[in-house]
XYZ file of C-alpha atoms in Angstrom:
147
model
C -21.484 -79.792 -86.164
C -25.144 -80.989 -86.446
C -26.846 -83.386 -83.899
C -26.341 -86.934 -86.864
C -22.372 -85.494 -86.865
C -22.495 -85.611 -82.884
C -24.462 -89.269 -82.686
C -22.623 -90.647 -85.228
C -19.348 -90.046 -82.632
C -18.508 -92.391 -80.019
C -20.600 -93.247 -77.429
C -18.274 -91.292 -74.772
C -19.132 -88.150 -76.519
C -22.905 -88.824 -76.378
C -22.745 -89.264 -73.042
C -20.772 -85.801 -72.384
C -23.725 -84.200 -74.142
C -25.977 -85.641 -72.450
C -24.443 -85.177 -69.266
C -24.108 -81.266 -70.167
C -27.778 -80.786 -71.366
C -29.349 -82.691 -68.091
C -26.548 -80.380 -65.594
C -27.757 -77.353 -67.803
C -31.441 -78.720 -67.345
C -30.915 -79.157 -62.857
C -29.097 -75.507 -63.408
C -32.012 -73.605 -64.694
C -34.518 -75.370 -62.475
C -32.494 -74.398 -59.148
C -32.224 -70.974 -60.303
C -36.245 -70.837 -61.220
C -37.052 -72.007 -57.580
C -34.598 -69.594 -56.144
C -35.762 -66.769 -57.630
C -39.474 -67.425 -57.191
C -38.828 -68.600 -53.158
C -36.860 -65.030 -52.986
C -40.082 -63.219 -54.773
C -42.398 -64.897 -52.502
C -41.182 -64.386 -49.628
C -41.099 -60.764 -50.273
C -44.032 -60.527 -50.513
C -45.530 -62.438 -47.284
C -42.808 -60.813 -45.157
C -43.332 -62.419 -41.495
C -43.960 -59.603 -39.050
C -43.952 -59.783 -35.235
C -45.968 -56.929 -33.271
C -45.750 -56.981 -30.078
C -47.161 -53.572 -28.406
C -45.876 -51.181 -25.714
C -45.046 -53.026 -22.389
C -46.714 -50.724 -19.384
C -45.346 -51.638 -15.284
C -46.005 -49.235 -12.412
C -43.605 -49.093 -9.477
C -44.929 -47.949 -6.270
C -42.756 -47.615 -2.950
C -44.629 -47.588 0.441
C -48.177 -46.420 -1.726
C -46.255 -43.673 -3.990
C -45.715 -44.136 -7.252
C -41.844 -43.693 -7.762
C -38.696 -45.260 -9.650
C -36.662 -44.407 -6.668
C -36.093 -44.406 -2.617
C -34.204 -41.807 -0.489
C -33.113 -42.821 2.309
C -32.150 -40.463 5.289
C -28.637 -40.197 6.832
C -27.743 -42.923 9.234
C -31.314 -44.829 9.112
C -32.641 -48.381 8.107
C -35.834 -48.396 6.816
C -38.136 -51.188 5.138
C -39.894 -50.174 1.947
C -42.931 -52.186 0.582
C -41.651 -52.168 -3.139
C -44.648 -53.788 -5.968
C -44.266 -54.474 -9.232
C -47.674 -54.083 -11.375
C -47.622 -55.678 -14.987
C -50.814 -53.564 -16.413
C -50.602 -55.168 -19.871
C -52.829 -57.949 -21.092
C -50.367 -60.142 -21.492
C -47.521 -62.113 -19.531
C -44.125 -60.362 -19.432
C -40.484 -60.168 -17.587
C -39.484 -57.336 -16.054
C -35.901 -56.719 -14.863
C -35.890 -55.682 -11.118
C -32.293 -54.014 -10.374
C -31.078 -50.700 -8.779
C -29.504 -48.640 -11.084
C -25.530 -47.081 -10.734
C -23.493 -48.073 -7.477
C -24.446 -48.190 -3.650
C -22.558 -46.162 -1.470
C -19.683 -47.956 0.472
C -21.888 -47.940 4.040
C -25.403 -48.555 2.158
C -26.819 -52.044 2.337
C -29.959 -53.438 0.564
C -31.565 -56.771 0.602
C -34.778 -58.117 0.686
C -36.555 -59.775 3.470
C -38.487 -62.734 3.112
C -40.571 -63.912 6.012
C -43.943 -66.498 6.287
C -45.571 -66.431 2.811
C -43.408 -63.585 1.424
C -42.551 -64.084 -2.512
C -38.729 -64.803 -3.158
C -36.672 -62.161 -4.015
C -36.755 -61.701 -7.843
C -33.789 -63.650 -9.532
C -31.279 -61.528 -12.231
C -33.011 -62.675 -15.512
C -35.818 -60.630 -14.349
C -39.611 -60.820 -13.020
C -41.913 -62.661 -14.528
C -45.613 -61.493 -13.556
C -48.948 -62.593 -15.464
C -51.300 -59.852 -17.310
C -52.513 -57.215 -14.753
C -50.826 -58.939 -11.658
C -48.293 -57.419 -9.628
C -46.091 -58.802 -6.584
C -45.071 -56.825 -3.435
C -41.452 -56.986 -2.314
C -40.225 -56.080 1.210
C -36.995 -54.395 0.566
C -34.656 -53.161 3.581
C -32.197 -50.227 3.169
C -29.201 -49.457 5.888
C -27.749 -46.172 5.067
C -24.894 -45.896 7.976
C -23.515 -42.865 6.012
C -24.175 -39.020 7.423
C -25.834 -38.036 4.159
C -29.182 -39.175 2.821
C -28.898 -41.263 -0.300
C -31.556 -41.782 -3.316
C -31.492 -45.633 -4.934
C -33.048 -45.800 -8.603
């Protein structure tokens, strides 16, 4: 059937053509775009780098990720946290593993002391650090070591 045999038809059928050759038309365009976004993106894949993140814990001037505390003593600990990147980052400020039943900590907060650090973590600015005073009650008859 030649294109005078499919114009001579009704008008019905010219429009079905027509129809069919602009959906085939939107079709192949879509695809094109598709497949050249996919190419080009491939090639300018976005990258983030971000560096190592240094901190330095020191307890009472030593430089330490943990505190023993002797049997059957309380004992205040100057605790600071020293961000010694060049940029601003969170650091979360927990003990690790469970405190014995008899061993209390908390932090004290007196005059112009900074807040105790909340649970989504520390914020501190590039190469700043804060100073926590942390108090430890082990009423137990063995020393005990907090991470």
């Amino acid at each position: 059937m030649g294109i005078r045999q499919i114009l001579k038809r009704s008008i019905s059928t010219k429009y079905l053509v027509g129809s069919i050759f602009v959906t085939m038309l939107v079709v192949i365009s879509c695809v094109s775009y598709a497949m050249f976004t996919v190419t080009e993106e491939k090639n300018n894949v976005i990258s983030i780098v971000t560096g190592s993140l240094y901190y330095q814990l020191t307890i009472d001037g030593t430089k330490t990720a943990s505190i023993s505390v002797p049997a059957n003593t309380t004992k205040t600990y100057t605790v600071i946290l020293t961000n010694n990147n060049n940029r601003t980052a969170r650091f979360n400020f927990y003990y690790v593993g469970d405190l014995a039943s008899n061993v209390e900590i908390g932090y004290i907060v007196q005059g112009n002391a900074i807040a105790p650090p909340v649970a989504t973590g520390v914020n501190l600015d590039a190469n700043a650090s804060q100073t926590y005073q942390v108090k430890i009650s082990n009423n137990i008859s063995s020393s005990t070591t907090i991470s």
